[in-house]
Amino acid sequence: MALLELEGVSKAFGGVRAVSGVSFTVDEGELVGVMGPNGSGKTTLFNLITGALRPDAGRIRLAGRDITGWSPHRVCAEGITRTFQHVRPFAGLSALENVLVGRLYGRARERRATAAAEAERLLALVGLGGRGHVPAASLTLMDRKRLELARALATAPHLLLLDELMAGLSPVETEGVMVLLRRLQREGVTILMVEHIVWALLDLSRRVIVLSAGEKIAEGPPDAVAADPTVVDVYLGTGAGGARRA
């Protein structure tokens, strides 16, 4: 059974369809990529899945349960967590305290001693081991991205949504994030990710969904999607950086 199911999901703003009749599934343990040019509906799609927006039409299900229109905190409690492109940790808190917020008040909800141990484990998992005492405000962009991921994982999600986690990173830093995401895959984390760094998304994803003007125009294995003439014309041909890096 699919972990996430979208069926004919639509959302319009002032008569402009941001998402139009989008349907797809994400199976447990998959890493599925979503790509498309700016304004194609990717962020709106994430907002619909996580409850930040309510769809005008269509259904959203998690593990067979209809979660359409649920509030964000209820969606999180059910097991869907996301990261944001523009990371904003609690600047006045340490890295460890940032992760503890998710662990103590998210879906997991543990006693503080247990939560602290798990937060330390998550910081180590994302490459911030031994840096829990560091103020979040003093972290580099790369380390703030790592912290954002640890904060999301702290809620013990069934499904992790990543919104341009690699934005603003150098090629070397991007490779580092890719290594981390592959590690999460090996641990069984199910991931749906939006990413503008096309070569990274294609290398990581088992399956890719392409949006344009709010509609799904392609879906399939990365190589097939990258070779799709419609995708090349609408997206890859507009200077996205090529299908795969050599």
mmCIF file of C-alpha atoms in Angstrom:
data_model
loop_
_atom_site.group_PDB
_atom_site.id
_atom_site.type_symbol
_atom_site.label_atom_id
_atom_site.label_comp_id
_atom_site.label_asym_id
_atom_site.label_seq_id
_atom_site.Cartn_x
_atom_site.Cartn_y
_atom_site.Cartn_z
ATOM 1 C CA MET A 1 0.000 0.000 0.000
ATOM 2 C CA ALA A 2 1.216 3.473 -0.858
ATOM 3 C CA LEU A 3 2.300 5.614 2.074
ATOM 4 C CA LEU A 4 1.157 8.864 0.427
ATOM 5 C CA GLU A 5 -1.616 9.186 -2.154
ATOM 6 C CA LEU A 6 -2.735 12.317 -3.972
ATOM 7 C CA GLU A 7 -5.865 12.056 -6.087
ATOM 8 C CA GLY A 8 -6.875 14.933 -8.360
ATOM 9 C CA VAL A 9 -5.554 17.621 -6.010
ATOM 10 C CA SER A 10 -6.184 21.213 -7.130
ATOM 11 C CA LYS A 11 -5.669 24.692 -5.684
ATOM 12 C CA ALA A 12 -6.365 28.087 -7.255
ATOM 13 C CA PHE A 13 -5.576 31.621 -6.153
ATOM 14 C CA GLY A 14 -7.793 34.329 -7.612
ATOM 15 C CA GLY A 15 -8.660 32.195 -10.616
ATOM 16 C CA VAL A 16 -5.055 31.144 -11.265
ATOM 17 C CA ARG A 17 -4.595 27.396 -10.850
ATOM 18 C CA ALA A 18 -1.420 26.823 -8.849
ATOM 19 C CA VAL A 19 -2.012 23.057 -8.720
ATOM 20 C CA SER A 20 -4.390 21.391 -11.159
ATOM 21 C CA GLY A 21 -5.629 17.816 -10.842
ATOM 22 C CA VAL A 22 -2.345 16.364 -9.586
ATOM 23 C CA SER A 23 -2.302 12.653 -8.731
ATOM 24 C CA PHE A 24 0.586 10.431 -7.645
ATOM 25 C CA THR A 25 1.681 8.026 -4.911
ATOM 26 C CA VAL A 26 4.799 7.587 -2.795
ATOM 27 C CA ASP A 27 5.576 4.085 -1.546
ATOM 28 C CA GLU A 28 7.164 3.391 1.818
ATOM 29 C CA GLY A 29 10.963 3.638 1.627
ATOM 30 C CA GLU A 30 10.968 5.526 -1.694
ATOM 31 C CA LEU A 31 12.765 8.747 -2.494
ATOM 32 C CA VAL A 32 10.621 10.565 -5.048
ATOM 33 C CA GLY A 33 11.756 13.810 -6.655
ATOM 34 C CA VAL A 34 9.533 16.691 -7.752
ATOM 35 C CA MET A 35 10.886 19.233 -10.191
ATOM 36 C CA GLY A 36 9.641 22.003 -12.433
ATOM 37 C CA PRO A 37 10.354 25.636 -13.299
ATOM 38 C CA ASN A 38 9.582 28.479 -10.912
ATOM 39 C CA GLY A 39 5.841 28.935 -10.519
ATOM 40 C CA SER A 40 5.050 25.347 -11.470
ATOM 41 C CA GLY A 41 3.258 24.619 -8.179
ATOM 42 C CA LYS A 42 5.891 22.694 -6.225
ATOM 43 C CA THR A 43 5.748 24.703 -2.999
ATOM 44 C CA THR A 44 1.958 24.945 -3.184
ATOM 45 C CA LEU A 45 1.878 21.163 -3.505
ATOM 46 C CA PHE A 46 3.951 20.784 -0.331
ATOM 47 C CA ASN A 47 1.704 23.295 1.451
ATOM 48 C CA LEU A 48 -1.340 21.236 0.497
ATOM 49 C CA ILE A 49 0.194 17.977 1.700
ATOM 50 C CA THR A 50 1.287 19.460 5.035
ATOM 51 C CA GLY A 51 -1.971 21.286 5.739
ATOM 52 C CA ALA A 52 -0.709 24.845 5.307
ATOM 53 C CA LEU A 53 -3.275 25.157 2.506
ATOM 54 C CA ARG A 54 -6.584 23.382 1.968
ATOM 55 C CA PRO A 55 -7.173 21.965 -1.538
ATOM 56 C CA ASP A 56 -10.135 23.158 -3.589
ATOM 57 C CA ALA A 57 -10.580 19.633 -4.920
ATOM 58 C CA GLY A 58 -9.053 16.180 -4.590
ATOM 59 C CA ARG A 59 -8.006 13.916 -1.735
ATOM 60 C CA ILE A 60 -4.756 13.392 0.184
ATOM 61 C CA ARG A 61 -4.189 10.133 2.077
ATOM 62 C CA LEU A 62 -1.430 8.944 4.385
ATOM 63 C CA ALA A 63 -1.239 5.159 4.824
ATOM 64 C CA GLY A 64 -4.812 4.956 3.556
ATOM 65 C CA ARG A 65 -6.170 7.580 5.962
ATOM 66 C CA ASP A 66 -7.757 10.693 4.471
ATOM 67 C CA ILE A 67 -5.873 13.743 5.794
ATOM 68 C CA THR A 68 -7.294 16.258 3.315
ATOM 69 C CA GLY A 69 -7.589 19.703 4.875
ATOM 70 C CA TRP A 70 -6.095 18.738 8.226
ATOM 71 C CA SER A 71 -4.272 21.444 10.181
ATOM 72 C CA PRO A 72 -0.446 21.476 9.967
ATOM 73 C CA HIS A 73 0.045 20.346 13.568
ATOM 74 C CA ARG A 74 -2.355 17.438 13.068
ATOM 75 C CA VAL A 75 -0.612 16.416 9.836
ATOM 76 C CA CYS A 76 2.723 16.515 11.677
ATOM 77 C CA ALA A 77 1.302 14.418 14.510
ATOM 78 C CA GLU A 78 0.113 11.906 11.920
ATOM 79 C CA GLY A 79 3.669 11.587 10.595
ATOM 80 C CA ILE A 80 4.443 14.099 7.820
ATOM 81 C CA THR A 81 7.232 16.618 8.410
ATOM 82 C CA ARG A 82 8.886 19.096 6.046
ATOM 83 C CA THR A 83 11.933 21.284 5.743
ATOM 84 C CA PHE A 84 11.900 24.764 4.223
ATOM 85 C CA GLN A 85 14.090 26.303 1.529
ATOM 86 C CA HIS A 86 14.880 29.319 3.711
ATOM 87 C CA VAL A 87 16.018 27.769 6.968
ATOM 88 C CA ARG A 88 15.114 29.692 10.118
ATOM 89 C CA PRO A 89 16.285 27.878 13.240
ATOM 90 C CA PHE A 90 15.619 29.362 16.655
ATOM 91 C CA ALA A 91 18.653 31.645 16.603
ATOM 92 C CA GLY A 92 18.752 32.109 20.363
ATOM 93 C CA LEU A 93 18.868 28.363 21.027
ATOM 94 C CA SER A 94 21.719 25.911 20.631
ATOM 95 C CA ALA A 95 21.708 23.279 17.906
ATOM 96 C CA LEU A 96 20.708 20.643 20.463
ATOM 97 C CA GLU A 97 17.877 22.777 21.826
ATOM 98 C CA ASN A 98 16.556 23.331 18.300
ATOM 99 C CA VAL A 99 16.292 19.579 17.788
ATOM 100 C CA LEU A 100 14.803 19.088 21.253
ATOM 101 C CA VAL A 101 11.887 21.352 20.333
ATOM 102 C CA GLY A 102 10.827 18.861 17.677
ATOM 103 C CA ARG A 103 11.506 15.877 19.897
ATOM 104 C CA LEU A 104 9.635 17.159 22.949
ATOM 105 C CA TYR A 105 6.663 18.728 21.194
ATOM 106 C CA GLY A 106 6.446 16.790 17.922
ATOM 107 C CA ARG A 107 4.967 13.383 17.202
ATOM 108 C CA ALA A 108 7.581 11.526 19.279
ATOM 109 C CA ARG A 109 7.027 13.388 22.610
ATOM 110 C CA GLU A 110 9.556 11.803 24.965
ATOM 111 C CA ARG A 111 10.834 12.617 28.433
ATOM 112 C CA ARG A 112 13.614 15.199 28.311
ATOM 113 C CA ALA A 113 16.491 12.822 29.142
ATOM 114 C CA THR A 114 15.435 10.343 26.457
ATOM 115 C CA ALA A 115 14.723 13.153 24.000
ATOM 116 C CA ALA A 116 18.161 14.688 24.582
ATOM 117 C CA ALA A 117 19.898 11.401 23.799
ATOM 118 C CA GLU A 118 17.890 11.023 20.592
ATOM 119 C CA ALA A 119 18.584 14.642 19.643
ATOM 120 C CA GLU A 120 22.318 14.009 20.046
ATOM 121 C CA ARG A 121 21.987 10.933 17.831
ATOM 122 C CA LEU A 122 20.201 12.928 15.140
ATOM 123 C CA LEU A 123 22.815 15.681 15.241
ATOM 124 C CA ALA A 124 25.511 13.044 14.744
ATOM 125 C CA LEU A 125 23.502 11.477 11.918
ATOM 126 C CA VAL A 126 23.401 14.750 9.968
ATOM 127 C CA GLY A 127 27.051 15.589 10.601
ATOM 128 C CA LEU A 128 26.743 17.883 13.623
ATOM 129 C CA GLY A 129 27.980 15.436 16.233
ATOM 130 C CA GLY A 130 29.650 17.168 19.173
ATOM 131 C CA ARG A 131 28.255 20.562 18.130
ATOM 132 C CA GLY A 132 25.008 20.520 20.042
ATOM 133 C CA HIS A 133 26.194 23.375 22.273
ATOM 134 C CA VAL A 134 26.833 25.718 19.326
ATOM 135 C CA PRO A 135 24.296 28.574 18.977
ATOM 136 C CA ALA A 136 22.204 28.081 15.857
ATOM 137 C CA ALA A 137 22.860 31.696 14.848
ATOM 138 C CA SER A 138 26.588 30.997 14.472
ATOM 139 C CA LEU A 139 26.238 27.981 12.174
ATOM 140 C CA THR A 140 27.218 28.171 8.498
ATOM 141 C CA LEU A 141 24.516 27.816 5.840
ATOM 142 C CA MET A 142 25.530 24.190 5.269
ATOM 143 C CA ASP A 143 25.298 23.423 8.977
ATOM 144 C CA ARG A 144 21.956 25.227 9.263
ATOM 145 C CA LYS A 145 20.699 22.958 6.481
ATOM 146 C CA ARG A 146 21.933 19.960 8.475
ATOM 147 C CA LEU A 147 20.183 21.312 11.554
ATOM 148 C CA GLU A 148 16.960 21.846 9.597
ATOM 149 C CA LEU A 149 17.062 18.190 8.594
ATOM 150 C CA ALA A 150 17.740 17.035 12.159
ATOM 151 C CA ARG A 151 14.828 19.148 13.425
ATOM 152 C CA ALA A 152 12.501 17.512 10.909
ATOM 153 C CA LEU A 153 13.726 14.020 11.778
ATOM 154 C CA ALA A 154 13.197 14.758 15.477
ATOM 155 C CA THR A 155 9.439 14.402 15.023
ATOM 156 C CA ALA A 156 9.950 10.765 13.923
ATOM 157 C CA PRO A 157 8.133 11.245 10.605
ATOM 158 C CA HIS A 158 6.688 8.507 8.425
ATOM 159 C CA LEU A 159 7.205 10.831 5.435
ATOM 160 C CA LEU A 160 9.829 13.571 5.101
ATOM 161 C CA LEU A 161 9.246 16.434 2.644
ATOM 162 C CA LEU A 162 12.385 18.309 1.595
ATOM 163 C CA ASP A 163 11.927 21.728 -0.018
ATOM 164 C CA GLU A 164 15.126 22.681 -1.879
ATOM 165 C CA LEU A 165 17.418 21.478 0.879
ATOM 166 C CA MET A 166 20.450 22.027 -1.384
ATOM 167 C CA ALA A 167 19.619 25.603 -2.419
ATOM 168 C CA GLY A 168 22.583 27.940 -1.979
ATOM 169 C CA LEU A 169 25.123 25.177 -1.421
ATOM 170 C CA SER A 170 28.374 24.667 -3.328
ATOM 171 C CA PRO A 171 28.828 21.513 -5.454
ATOM 172 C CA VAL A 172 30.950 19.959 -2.700
ATOM 173 C CA GLU A 173 28.322 20.764 -0.066
ATOM 174 C CA THR A 174 25.618 19.407 -2.366
ATOM 175 C CA GLU A 175 27.510 16.121 -2.617
ATOM 176 C CA GLY A 176 27.644 16.036 1.174
ATOM 177 C CA VAL A 177 23.870 16.411 1.431
ATOM 178 C CA MET A 178 23.419 13.657 -1.147
ATOM 179 C CA VAL A 179 25.535 11.298 0.952
ATOM 180 C CA LEU A 180 23.368 12.136 3.949
ATOM 181 C CA LEU A 181 20.105 11.534 2.079
ATOM 182 C CA ARG A 182 21.342 8.175 0.825
ATOM 183 C CA ARG A 183 22.116 7.262 4.436
ATOM 184 C CA LEU A 184 18.561 8.175 5.430
ATOM 185 C CA GLN A 185 17.242 6.020 2.602
ATOM 186 C CA ARG A 186 19.228 3.073 3.897
ATOM 187 C CA GLU A 187 17.597 3.646 7.289
ATOM 188 C CA GLY A 188 14.191 3.374 5.634
ATOM 189 C CA VAL A 189 13.143 7.038 5.652
ATOM 190 C CA THR A 190 10.541 7.817 2.978
ATOM 191 C CA ILE A 191 11.316 11.102 1.210
ATOM 192 C CA LEU A 192 9.478 13.398 -1.197
ATOM 193 C CA MET A 193 11.817 16.155 -2.322
ATOM 194 C CA VAL A 194 11.619 19.329 -4.386
ATOM 195 C CA GLU A 195 14.978 20.367 -5.784
ATOM 196 C CA HIS A 196 16.212 22.815 -8.439
ATOM 197 C CA ILE A 197 19.652 21.180 -8.648
ATOM 198 C CA VAL A 198 18.523 18.787 -11.353
ATOM 199 C CA TRP A 199 21.561 16.502 -11.535
ATOM 200 C CA ALA A 200 21.361 15.869 -7.792
ATOM 201 C CA LEU A 201 17.630 15.184 -7.859
ATOM 202 C CA LEU A 202 17.953 12.764 -10.780
ATOM 203 C CA ASP A 203 20.842 10.915 -9.148
ATOM 204 C CA LEU A 204 18.995 10.506 -5.847
ATOM 205 C CA SER A 205 15.449 9.745 -6.958
ATOM 206 C CA ARG A 206 13.954 6.380 -7.742
ATOM 207 C CA ARG A 207 11.104 8.184 -9.482
ATOM 208 C CA VAL A 208 10.639 11.777 -10.651
ATOM 209 C CA ILE A 209 7.486 13.869 -11.025
ATOM 210 C CA VAL A 210 7.583 16.987 -13.208
ATOM 211 C CA LEU A 211 5.188 19.902 -12.781
ATOM 212 C CA SER A 212 4.528 22.763 -15.182
ATOM 213 C CA ALA A 213 1.930 25.499 -14.670
ATOM 214 C CA GLY A 214 0.422 23.457 -11.848
ATOM 215 C CA GLU A 215 -0.051 20.273 -13.861
ATOM 216 C CA LYS A 216 1.848 17.006 -13.750
ATOM 217 C CA ILE A 217 3.427 16.651 -17.192
ATOM 218 C CA ALA A 218 5.668 13.637 -16.601
ATOM 219 C CA GLU A 219 6.387 10.885 -14.087
ATOM 220 C CA GLY A 220 8.771 7.953 -14.195
ATOM 221 C CA PRO A 221 12.365 6.790 -13.745
ATOM 222 C CA PRO A 222 14.923 9.632 -13.825
ATOM 223 C CA ASP A 223 16.502 8.703 -17.155
ATOM 224 C CA ALA A 224 13.122 8.401 -18.875
ATOM 225 C CA VAL A 225 11.915 11.724 -17.480
ATOM 226 C CA ALA A 226 15.142 13.517 -18.430
ATOM 227 C CA ALA A 227 14.740 12.274 -22.009
ATOM 228 C CA ASP A 228 11.048 13.168 -22.272
ATOM 229 C CA PRO A 229 10.689 15.798 -25.051
ATOM 230 C CA THR A 230 8.001 17.678 -23.121
ATOM 231 C CA VAL A 231 10.222 17.917 -20.050
ATOM 232 C CA VAL A 232 13.211 18.991 -22.115
ATOM 233 C CA ASP A 233 11.119 21.698 -23.770
ATOM 234 C CA VAL A 234 9.394 22.959 -20.626
ATOM 235 C CA TYR A 235 12.115 22.563 -18.040
ATOM 236 C CA LEU A 236 15.496 21.097 -18.869
ATOM 237 C CA GLY A 237 15.779 23.193 -21.988
ATOM 238 C CA THR A 238 15.425 26.439 -20.025
ATOM 239 C CA GLY A 239 18.883 26.369 -18.487
ATOM 240 C CA ALA A 240 18.288 24.038 -15.572
ATOM 241 C CA GLY A 241 21.782 22.683 -15.756
ATOM 242 C CA GLY A 242 21.465 19.485 -17.733
ATOM 243 C CA ALA A 243 19.917 16.132 -16.984
ATOM 244 C CA ARG A 244 22.785 14.392 -15.240
ATOM 245 C CA ARG A 245 26.194 15.580 -14.240
ATOM 246 C CA ALA A 246 29.033 13.814 -15.985
#
